[in-house]
Amino acid sequence: LDWGKATRSDQLFSGDQVRTGEKALAILKFMDNSIVRVREHSELTINRDLESGKVMKNIDLNNGGFGFSFKKQKDEQFRLTSPTSVASIRGTKGTFSRGNQEDTLVITEGLVNFRNTVSNKDVDVGAGSIGFSNQDGTITSRLATQKELDEANNTAGGGSSNELRLELRDPKGNKKELKLRYR
C-alpha cells in the first residue's frame, strides 16, 4: 500500500485508511461532530455501511489505539472492530486499543456492548469501566482505575483543559478579568 501524507481538511471516504507514525496524531471529525483521535503508531480503516435502514460507521483497528467521542444519532451507529473484538456504540466516550494479545476498551461516558469474535461472548462496558477481549476468546470487564479513566478522558477529549486568567484595566482604571480556556 502506498501511503500519502494527510493535510488538514482532507476528506475521508468509506474504505480509506489512516496510519500514524512516531509522535504523530490524527484527528478525524465526522459530519455529526463525532471525533476520533488516533494515537501514534496506529492504523485503522473507516467504512460506512447500511444495515436495517441504519447507517453503520465502522472503524477497523489494525494496531495501536484511539480515543473517541461519538454523538448519539437516531439512525446511525458506530462499530469499533479489530480481528478479535467488536464494540457497538451509540453516543459515548472512551478509548479503544489493540495490543499483542488483547483489545482494551475504556468507557468514560455511556454504555457499550463489547463482543469477542473468537468465542462470540460479550460483556456490557459502562461508564467508569474497562473491558478486555483476548485472542484466546475470553472477555472480561472491571471498574477502571482513576488513572485509566484520566488517560481515557485525555485521549478522547484531546488532552487536559487549562485556564489562563488575565487581569486587565481599561483606560479609566477599572479592573476586568479575562479567562481563556485551552487544551
mmCIF file of C-alpha atoms in Angstrom:
data_model
loop_
_atom_site.group_PDB
_atom_site.id
_atom_site.type_symbol
_atom_site.label_atom_id
_atom_site.label_comp_id
_atom_site.label_asym_id
_atom_site.label_seq_id
_atom_site.Cartn_x
_atom_site.Cartn_y
_atom_site.Cartn_z
ATOM 1 C CA LEU A 1 0.000 0.000 0.000
ATOM 2 C CA ASP A 2 1.348 3.412 -0.965
ATOM 3 C CA TRP A 3 0.698 5.909 1.844
ATOM 4 C CA GLY A 4 0.254 9.635 1.291
ATOM 5 C CA LYS A 5 0.648 12.463 3.776
ATOM 6 C CA ALA A 6 -2.632 13.827 5.110
ATOM 7 C CA THR A 7 -3.296 17.516 5.434
ATOM 8 C CA ARG A 8 -5.843 19.495 7.416
ATOM 9 C CA SER A 9 -9.374 19.273 5.973
ATOM 10 C CA ASP A 10 -8.675 16.138 3.890
ATOM 11 C CA GLN A 11 -11.915 14.232 3.361
ATOM 12 C CA LEU A 12 -12.082 10.518 4.116
ATOM 13 C CA PHE A 13 -14.309 8.115 2.258
ATOM 14 C CA SER A 14 -15.508 4.605 3.009
ATOM 15 C CA GLY A 15 -12.540 2.249 2.712
ATOM 16 C CA ASP A 16 -9.899 4.895 3.432
ATOM 17 C CA GLN A 17 -7.112 4.018 5.847
ATOM 18 C CA VAL A 18 -5.343 6.178 8.409
ATOM 19 C CA ARG A 19 -1.875 5.422 9.773
ATOM 20 C CA THR A 20 0.150 7.445 12.255
ATOM 21 C CA GLY A 21 3.879 7.209 12.875
ATOM 22 C CA GLU A 22 6.147 8.218 15.713
ATOM 23 C CA LYS A 23 4.997 11.340 17.602
ATOM 24 C CA ALA A 24 2.041 11.676 15.215
ATOM 25 C CA LEU A 25 -1.625 12.241 15.957
ATOM 26 C CA ALA A 26 -4.601 12.316 13.600
ATOM 27 C CA ILE A 27 -7.968 13.825 14.458
ATOM 28 C CA LEU A 28 -10.955 12.615 12.440
ATOM 29 C CA LYS A 29 -14.139 14.684 12.629
ATOM 30 C CA PHE A 30 -17.382 13.261 11.280
ATOM 31 C CA MET A 31 -20.277 15.278 9.866
ATOM 32 C CA ASP A 32 -22.227 14.758 13.131
ATOM 33 C CA ASN A 33 -19.277 16.290 15.080
ATOM 34 C CA SER A 34 -18.188 12.928 16.474
ATOM 35 C CA ILE A 35 -14.414 12.835 16.970
ATOM 36 C CA VAL A 36 -11.751 10.112 16.741
ATOM 37 C CA ARG A 37 -8.232 10.928 17.987
ATOM 38 C CA VAL A 38 -5.773 8.424 16.506
ATOM 39 C CA ARG A 39 -2.694 7.889 18.701
ATOM 40 C CA GLU A 40 0.855 7.407 17.415
ATOM 41 C CA HIS A 41 1.809 4.068 15.816
ATOM 42 C CA SER A 42 -1.811 3.262 14.924
ATOM 43 C CA GLU A 43 -3.532 2.035 11.790
ATOM 44 C CA LEU A 44 -7.258 1.916 11.078
ATOM 45 C CA THR A 45 -9.773 1.760 8.237
ATOM 46 C CA ILE A 46 -13.001 3.770 8.033
ATOM 47 C CA ASN A 47 -16.050 2.109 6.442
ATOM 48 C CA ARG A 48 -19.692 3.103 6.093
ATOM 49 C CA ASP A 49 -22.499 0.580 5.573
ATOM 50 C CA LEU A 50 -26.277 0.425 5.689
ATOM 51 C CA GLU A 51 -27.774 -2.221 8.000
ATOM 52 C CA SER A 52 -31.533 -2.498 8.574
ATOM 53 C CA GLY A 53 -32.064 1.103 7.472
ATOM 54 C CA LYS A 54 -29.374 2.443 9.814
ATOM 55 C CA VAL A 55 -26.028 3.947 8.862
ATOM 56 C CA MET A 56 -23.215 1.904 10.410
ATOM 57 C CA LYS A 57 -19.876 3.711 10.680
ATOM 58 C CA ASN A 58 -17.163 1.082 11.127
ATOM 59 C CA ILE A 59 -13.699 1.829 12.425
ATOM 60 C CA ASP A 60 -11.491 -1.225 11.926
ATOM 61 C CA LEU A 61 -8.410 -1.052 14.156
ATOM 62 C CA ASN A 62 -5.412 -2.957 12.805
ATOM 63 C CA ASN A 63 -2.994 -1.829 15.521
ATOM 64 C CA GLY A 64 -2.449 0.974 18.017
ATOM 65 C CA GLY A 65 -5.350 2.829 19.524
ATOM 66 C CA PHE A 66 -7.597 5.879 19.522
ATOM 67 C CA GLY A 67 -9.845 7.969 21.702
ATOM 68 C CA PHE A 68 -13.407 8.705 20.675
ATOM 69 C CA SER A 69 -16.338 10.930 21.447
ATOM 70 C CA PHE A 70 -19.398 9.825 19.486
ATOM 71 C CA LYS A 71 -22.620 11.822 19.360
ATOM 72 C CA LYS A 72 -25.816 9.817 19.778
ATOM 73 C CA GLN A 73 -27.709 9.685 16.479
ATOM 74 C CA LYS A 74 -31.212 8.417 15.739
ATOM 75 C CA ASP A 75 -30.404 6.274 12.693
ATOM 76 C CA GLU A 76 -26.620 5.983 12.938
ATOM 77 C CA GLN A 77 -24.281 3.848 14.990
ATOM 78 C CA PHE A 78 -20.532 3.397 15.337
ATOM 79 C CA ARG A 79 -18.934 -0.023 15.389
ATOM 80 C CA LEU A 80 -15.323 -0.431 16.517
ATOM 81 C CA THR A 81 -13.710 -3.642 15.319
ATOM 82 C CA SER A 82 -10.410 -5.499 15.403
ATOM 83 C CA PRO A 83 -9.576 -9.062 14.385
ATOM 84 C CA THR A 84 -10.590 -10.091 17.944
ATOM 85 C CA SER A 85 -13.374 -7.717 19.037
ATOM 86 C CA VAL A 86 -16.474 -5.737 18.125
ATOM 87 C CA ALA A 87 -17.824 -2.793 20.147
ATOM 88 C CA SER A 88 -21.230 -1.430 19.130
ATOM 89 C CA ILE A 89 -21.678 2.184 20.167
ATOM 90 C CA ARG A 90 -24.431 4.788 20.159
ATOM 91 C CA GLY A 91 -23.233 8.005 21.748
ATOM 92 C CA THR A 92 -20.371 7.505 24.179
ATOM 93 C CA LYS A 93 -16.812 8.476 25.016
ATOM 94 C CA GLY A 94 -13.668 6.470 25.731
ATOM 95 C CA THR A 95 -10.689 4.709 24.145
ATOM 96 C CA PHE A 96 -10.129 1.537 22.119
ATOM 97 C CA SER A 97 -6.701 -0.042 21.692
ATOM 98 C CA ARG A 98 -5.164 -3.207 20.311
ATOM 99 C CA GLY A 99 -2.217 -4.966 21.934
ATOM 100 C CA ASN A 100 -0.375 -8.193 21.089
ATOM 101 C CA GLN A 101 -2.804 -10.472 22.941
ATOM 102 C CA GLU A 102 -5.822 -8.329 23.812
ATOM 103 C CA ASP A 103 -8.025 -5.406 22.890
ATOM 104 C CA THR A 104 -8.838 -2.864 25.593
ATOM 105 C CA LEU A 105 -11.955 -0.664 25.737
ATOM 106 C CA VAL A 106 -12.229 2.085 28.373
ATOM 107 C CA ILE A 107 -15.603 3.859 28.669
ATOM 108 C CA THR A 108 -15.865 7.247 30.385
ATOM 109 C CA GLU A 109 -19.451 8.054 29.284
ATOM 110 C CA GLY A 110 -22.280 5.812 28.095
ATOM 111 C CA LEU A 111 -22.603 2.057 27.661
ATOM 112 C CA VAL A 112 -21.035 -0.235 25.038
ATOM 113 C CA ASN A 113 -21.659 -3.883 24.144
ATOM 114 C CA PHE A 114 -18.204 -5.446 23.689
ATOM 115 C CA ARG A 115 -18.027 -8.826 21.894
ATOM 116 C CA ASN A 116 -15.138 -11.231 21.390
ATOM 117 C CA THR A 117 -15.299 -12.580 17.816
ATOM 118 C CA VAL A 118 -13.327 -15.743 18.683
ATOM 119 C CA SER A 119 -15.780 -17.031 21.336
ATOM 120 C CA ASN A 120 -18.785 -14.854 20.379
ATOM 121 C CA LYS A 121 -19.150 -13.962 24.094
ATOM 122 C CA ASP A 122 -19.884 -10.381 25.092
ATOM 123 C CA VAL A 123 -19.972 -8.028 28.068
ATOM 124 C CA ASP A 124 -21.509 -4.619 28.593
ATOM 125 C CA VAL A 125 -18.904 -1.996 29.475
ATOM 126 C CA GLY A 126 -20.407 1.049 31.143
ATOM 127 C CA ALA A 127 -19.110 4.448 32.209
ATOM 128 C CA GLY A 128 -16.146 4.077 34.552
ATOM 129 C CA SER A 129 -15.323 0.553 33.376
ATOM 130 C CA ILE A 130 -12.714 -1.180 31.248
ATOM 131 C CA GLY A 131 -13.165 -4.265 29.051
ATOM 132 C CA PHE A 132 -10.561 -6.773 27.850
ATOM 133 C CA SER A 133 -11.092 -9.024 24.808
ATOM 134 C CA ASN A 134 -8.364 -11.658 24.414
ATOM 135 C CA GLN A 135 -7.202 -13.701 21.431
ATOM 136 C CA ASP A 136 -7.963 -16.907 23.388
ATOM 137 C CA GLY A 137 -11.675 -15.975 23.326
ATOM 138 C CA THR A 138 -12.014 -14.696 26.889
ATOM 139 C CA ILE A 139 -13.670 -11.356 27.537
ATOM 140 C CA THR A 140 -13.907 -9.581 30.893
ATOM 141 C CA SER A 141 -14.657 -6.176 32.357
ATOM 142 C CA ARG A 142 -13.972 -4.420 35.630
ATOM 143 C CA LEU A 143 -14.120 -0.958 37.134
ATOM 144 C CA ALA A 144 -11.354 1.213 35.711
ATOM 145 C CA THR A 145 -8.808 2.866 37.976
ATOM 146 C CA GLN A 146 -8.806 6.651 38.227
ATOM 147 C CA LYS A 147 -5.527 6.713 36.260
ATOM 148 C CA GLU A 148 -7.085 4.616 33.439
ATOM 149 C CA LEU A 149 -10.121 6.925 33.341
ATOM 150 C CA ASP A 150 -7.949 10.069 33.346
ATOM 151 C CA GLU A 151 -5.859 8.712 30.449
ATOM 152 C CA ALA A 152 -9.014 7.772 28.509
ATOM 153 C CA ASN A 153 -10.547 11.207 29.082
ATOM 154 C CA ASN A 154 -7.347 12.901 27.927
ATOM 155 C CA THR A 155 -7.149 10.747 24.782
ATOM 156 C CA ALA A 156 -10.858 11.031 23.950
ATOM 157 C CA GLY A 157 -11.048 14.725 24.778
ATOM 158 C CA GLY A 158 -7.791 15.835 23.206
ATOM 159 C CA GLY A 159 -5.843 16.472 26.394
ATOM 160 C CA SER A 160 -6.379 18.201 29.657
ATOM 161 C CA SER A 161 -8.100 21.549 29.718
ATOM 162 C CA ASN A 162 -6.260 24.547 31.158
ATOM 163 C CA GLU A 163 -7.410 28.014 32.074
ATOM 164 C CA LEU A 164 -5.427 31.234 31.884
ATOM 165 C CA ARG A 165 -6.698 34.250 33.845
ATOM 166 C CA LEU A 166 -5.551 37.751 32.965
ATOM 167 C CA GLU A 167 -6.357 40.867 34.936
ATOM 168 C CA LEU A 168 -6.855 43.862 32.653
ATOM 169 C CA ARG A 169 -7.509 47.554 33.269
ATOM 170 C CA ASP A 170 -9.492 49.762 30.957
ATOM 171 C CA PRO A 171 -8.454 53.408 30.268
ATOM 172 C CA LYS A 172 -10.496 54.531 33.317
ATOM 173 C CA GLY A 173 -8.575 52.150 35.600
ATOM 174 C CA ASN A 174 -11.415 49.662 36.051
ATOM 175 C CA LYS A 175 -10.286 46.068 36.571
ATOM 176 C CA LYS A 176 -11.608 43.307 34.342
ATOM 177 C CA GLU A 177 -10.712 39.627 34.346
ATOM 178 C CA LEU A 178 -10.255 37.722 31.076
ATOM 179 C CA LYS A 179 -10.466 33.901 31.237
ATOM 180 C CA LEU A 180 -9.046 31.797 28.389
ATOM 181 C CA ARG A 181 -9.630 28.056 28.303
ATOM 182 C CA TYR A 182 -7.317 25.959 26.173
ATOM 183 C CA ARG A 183 -6.098 22.398 25.693
#
